[in-house]
Short mmCIF file of C-alpha atoms in Angstrom, two decimals:
data_model
loop_
_atom_site.label_atom_id
_atom_site.label_comp_id
_atom_site.label_asym_id
_atom_site.label_seq_id
_atom_site.Cartn_x
_atom_site.Cartn_y
_atom_site.Cartn_z
CA MET A 1 -34.32 14.02 121.95
CA GLU A 2 -35.48 12.46 118.69
CA ASN A 3 -39.12 13.03 119.70
CA TYR A 4 -38.71 16.80 119.28
CA THR A 5 -38.29 18.30 115.84
CA TYR A 6 -35.84 21.05 115.00
CA GLU A 7 -36.30 22.87 111.70
CA ALA A 8 -32.83 22.62 110.15
CA ALA A 9 -33.79 23.91 106.70
CA GLU A 10 -34.24 27.61 105.96
CA GLN A 11 -37.62 28.49 107.43
CA LEU A 12 -39.51 31.58 106.29
CA GLN A 13 -43.02 30.75 107.49
CA LYS A 14 -44.51 31.36 110.92
CA TYR A 15 -45.23 27.65 111.44
CA GLU A 16 -42.71 24.84 111.19
CA THR A 17 -43.32 21.60 109.33
CA TYR A 18 -44.12 19.93 112.65
CA GLU A 19 -45.45 22.03 115.51
CA TRP A 20 -45.38 20.39 118.94
CA ASP A 21 -46.03 21.00 122.65
CA SER A 22 -44.66 18.85 125.48
CA THR A 23 -46.16 19.34 128.93
CA TRP A 24 -44.88 17.81 132.15
CA ILE A 25 -46.06 18.17 135.74
CA ASP A 26 -43.70 16.39 138.11
CA HIS A 27 -45.27 14.41 140.98
CA ALA A 28 -48.67 15.86 140.14
CA LYS A 29 -50.32 14.21 143.16
CA THR A 30 -47.90 15.92 145.55
CA ALA A 31 -49.05 19.28 146.88
CA SER A 32 -46.00 21.53 146.85
CA ASP A 33 -45.38 25.24 146.46
CA ASN A 34 -41.75 24.51 145.63
CA ARG A 35 -42.26 24.25 141.88
CA VAL A 36 -40.73 25.93 138.86
CA LEU A 37 -42.61 26.74 135.66
CA TYR A 38 -40.09 26.14 132.86
CA ILE A 39 -41.26 27.47 129.48
CA GLY A 40 -38.83 26.54 126.74
CA ASP A 41 -38.02 24.24 123.85
CA SER A 42 -36.63 20.71 123.49
CA ILE A 43 -33.55 21.71 125.49
CA SER A 44 -35.77 22.59 128.45
CA CYS A 45 -37.50 19.22 128.06
CA GLY A 46 -34.14 17.53 128.51
CA ILE A 47 -33.21 19.65 131.53
CA ARG A 48 -36.32 19.48 133.68
CA ARG A 49 -36.02 15.93 135.04
CA PRO A 50 -32.32 16.10 135.96
CA ALA A 51 -32.97 19.51 137.53
CA THR A 52 -35.66 18.04 139.77
CA ALA A 53 -33.38 15.12 140.65
CA GLN A 54 -30.49 17.46 141.50
CA THR A 55 -32.65 19.13 144.15
CA GLY A 56 -33.24 15.72 145.74
CA ASN A 57 -36.84 15.93 144.50
CA THR A 58 -37.49 18.84 146.86
CA CYS A 59 -38.25 21.20 143.96
CA TYR A 60 -40.27 20.08 140.96
CA PHE A 61 -39.50 21.45 137.51
CA ASP A 62 -42.78 21.47 135.60
CA GLY A 63 -42.28 22.05 131.91
CA LEU A 64 -44.02 23.53 128.91
CA GLY A 65 -41.72 22.74 126.00
CA THR A 66 -42.82 23.89 122.59
CA SER A 67 -41.75 24.61 119.02
CA LYS A 68 -43.85 27.78 119.09
CA ALA A 69 -42.07 30.95 118.05
CA VAL A 70 -42.57 34.08 120.14
CA ASP A 71 -44.94 35.49 117.50
CA ASN A 72 -47.17 32.40 117.53
CA PRO A 73 -50.69 33.70 118.28
CA TYR A 74 -51.50 30.63 120.41
CA PHE A 75 -48.45 30.82 122.66
CA TYR A 76 -50.06 32.98 125.35
CA ASP A 77 -53.16 30.81 125.68
CA THR A 78 -50.99 27.68 125.82
CA ILE A 79 -49.05 29.13 128.76
CA LYS A 80 -52.23 30.20 130.56
CA LEU A 81 -53.77 26.73 130.24
CA PHE A 82 -50.65 24.93 131.45
CA ALA A 83 -50.15 27.33 134.36
CA ARG A 84 -53.72 26.70 135.56
CA GLN A 85 -53.02 22.96 135.58
CA GLN A 86 -49.72 23.43 137.38
CA GLY A 87 -51.22 25.54 140.15
CA THR A 88 -48.48 27.26 142.14
CA ARG A 89 -44.87 28.08 141.39
CA LYS A 90 -41.87 29.64 143.07
CA ALA A 91 -40.15 30.85 139.90
CA ILE A 92 -40.60 30.99 136.14
CA LEU A 93 -37.93 30.24 133.56
CA PHE A 94 -38.34 31.43 130.00
CA ASN A 95 -36.18 30.34 127.08
CA ASN A 96 -36.87 30.79 123.38
CA GLY A 97 -34.36 31.04 120.56
CA LEU A 98 -34.09 27.81 118.57
CA HIS A 99 -37.41 28.27 116.78
CA GLY A 100 -38.98 31.08 114.80
CA TRP A 101 -36.20 31.47 112.26
CA HIS A 102 -38.52 33.55 110.06
CA LEU A 103 -38.12 36.42 112.53
CA GLY A 104 -35.38 39.01 112.19
CA ASP A 105 -33.21 38.60 115.27
CA GLU A 106 -32.74 42.25 116.20
CA THR A 107 -36.14 43.41 114.97
CA GLU A 108 -39.20 41.12 115.04
CA TYR A 109 -37.68 38.54 117.38
CA LYS A 110 -36.65 41.16 119.92
CA TYR A 111 -40.05 42.86 119.71
CA TYR A 112 -42.06 39.66 120.24
CA TYR A 113 -39.67 38.40 122.93
CA GLU A 114 -40.24 41.62 124.87
CA GLU A 115 -44.00 41.28 124.40
CA MET A 116 -43.78 37.80 125.90
CA VAL A 117 -41.77 39.11 128.85
CA LYS A 118 -44.37 41.80 129.49
CA PHE A 119 -47.12 39.18 129.36
CA LEU A 120 -45.31 36.90 131.83
CA LEU A 121 -44.67 39.76 134.25
CA GLN A 122 -48.33 40.76 134.17
CA GLU A 123 -49.82 37.26 134.17
CA PHE A 124 -47.59 36.03 137.00
CA GLU A 125 -47.10 39.25 138.95
CA GLY A 126 -44.95 38.74 142.01
CA THR A 127 -43.34 35.49 140.80
CA PRO A 128 -39.61 35.81 139.97
CA LEU A 129 -38.98 35.53 136.21
CA PHE A 130 -35.61 34.33 134.92
CA LEU A 131 -34.59 34.64 131.28
CA VAL A 132 -32.56 31.64 130.12
CA LEU A 133 -30.10 32.20 127.29
CA THR A 134 -30.30 29.86 124.31
CA THR A 135 -27.70 27.11 124.15
CA HIS A 136 -24.81 26.66 121.73
CA ILE A 137 -25.37 24.82 118.43
CA THR A 138 -22.85 23.70 115.82
CA ASP A 139 -24.52 25.27 112.75
CA SER A 140 -22.33 28.37 112.33
CA ASP A 141 -24.99 30.51 110.63
CA ARG A 142 -27.62 29.69 113.23
CA GLU A 143 -25.03 30.07 115.99
CA ASP A 144 -24.50 33.69 114.95
CA ARG A 145 -28.25 34.19 115.17
CA VAL A 146 -28.36 32.56 118.61
CA LEU A 147 -25.77 35.09 119.77
CA ARG A 148 -27.85 37.98 118.44
CA ARG A 149 -30.98 36.59 120.09
CA ASN A 150 -29.19 36.13 123.39
CA HIS A 151 -27.97 39.71 123.19
CA ALA A 152 -31.57 40.86 122.66
CA ALA A 153 -32.70 38.78 125.66
CA GLN A 154 -29.98 40.31 127.83
CA GLU A 155 -31.00 43.83 126.82
CA ILE A 156 -34.62 43.07 127.69
CA ALA A 157 -33.57 41.54 131.02
CA GLU A 158 -31.67 44.70 131.87
CA LYS A 159 -34.65 46.87 130.88
CA TYR A 160 -37.01 44.98 133.20
CA ASP A 161 -34.43 44.25 135.92
CA LEU A 162 -34.64 40.48 135.43
CA LYS A 163 -32.09 37.79 136.26
CA VAL A 164 -30.41 35.95 133.37
CA ILE A 165 -29.33 32.31 133.51
CA ASP A 166 -26.45 32.04 131.06
CA LEU A 167 -26.81 28.55 129.65
CA TYR A 168 -25.03 29.69 126.50
CA SER A 169 -21.64 30.03 128.20
CA VAL A 170 -22.14 26.76 130.08
CA SER A 171 -23.14 24.93 126.90
CA LEU A 172 -20.21 26.36 124.96
CA GLU A 173 -17.79 25.00 127.55
CA ALA A 174 -19.60 21.65 127.47
CA ALA A 175 -19.81 21.46 123.66
CA ALA A 176 -18.27 17.97 123.64
CA LEU A 177 -21.52 16.76 125.20
CA LEU A 178 -23.66 17.73 122.19
CA ASP A 179 -25.17 14.81 120.33
CA SER A 180 -24.43 14.15 116.66
CA GLY A 181 -27.12 16.56 115.46
CA GLY A 182 -25.35 19.54 117.00
CA VAL A 183 -28.47 20.90 118.72
CA HIS A 184 -29.55 18.47 121.44
CA TRP A 185 -27.44 17.02 124.22
CA LEU A 186 -26.21 13.74 125.59
CA PRO A 187 -27.51 12.89 129.09
CA GLU A 188 -24.34 14.29 130.66
CA GLY A 189 -24.95 17.54 128.80
CA TYR A 190 -28.43 17.94 130.21
CA GLU A 191 -27.07 17.21 133.68
CA THR A 192 -24.52 20.00 133.22
CA LEU A 193 -27.14 22.50 132.05
CA ALA A 194 -29.51 21.50 134.86
CA ALA A 195 -26.77 22.05 137.44
CA GLU A 196 -26.38 25.69 136.38
CA ILE A 197 -30.11 26.32 136.63
CA VAL A 198 -30.33 24.69 140.05
CA ARG A 199 -27.29 26.67 141.22
CA VAL A 200 -28.84 30.01 140.23
CA LEU A 201 -32.31 29.27 141.54
CA SER A 202 -30.93 27.97 144.84
CA ARG A 203 -29.04 31.23 145.28
CA GLU A 204 -31.78 33.58 144.10
CA CYS A 205 -34.98 32.06 145.47
CA GLY A 206 -34.01 29.19 147.73
CA ILE A 207 -35.49 26.28 145.82
#
């Protein structure tokens, strides 16, 4: 995933050195209601194609991957624009936790994460929203922060009665499939993460 930057140095500003968006609409010419809107980071970019393949191309995982932190003032408009291009969807996945290191995990991050959840519930009323826990990384200091952020996400999920897809536990068990950078995954790792998402969505909304 060398095309996607990850800010490894201590980051205190709202914007990273390189801000990026990656958009993907699978089989755009094919009219299908069986689509998933996957809003996430570079990990979601690596998952979306194997997830589609694991459904036998019967469900398309359309992705908005981004380095935007949850307090980025342009995040909401970016989602709205992509969703209009996507059209219809059967479920929404939201993951955010490997960017926005300037935010306090149990204070600002939790506040802005909840604001994003409220926005998604209002903007896409009636569409099931799943919160995806952030994956394991090898940086021990950041790993502690990932755990705090995942705990915040789980509390928010409980508050709004939302389903959680626990990619953290899956990724921890599959840690041998991390690439040398300790953040992104080898192809087999993305296949493993995709399998968990497909498993949950098949059970919960019949993708």
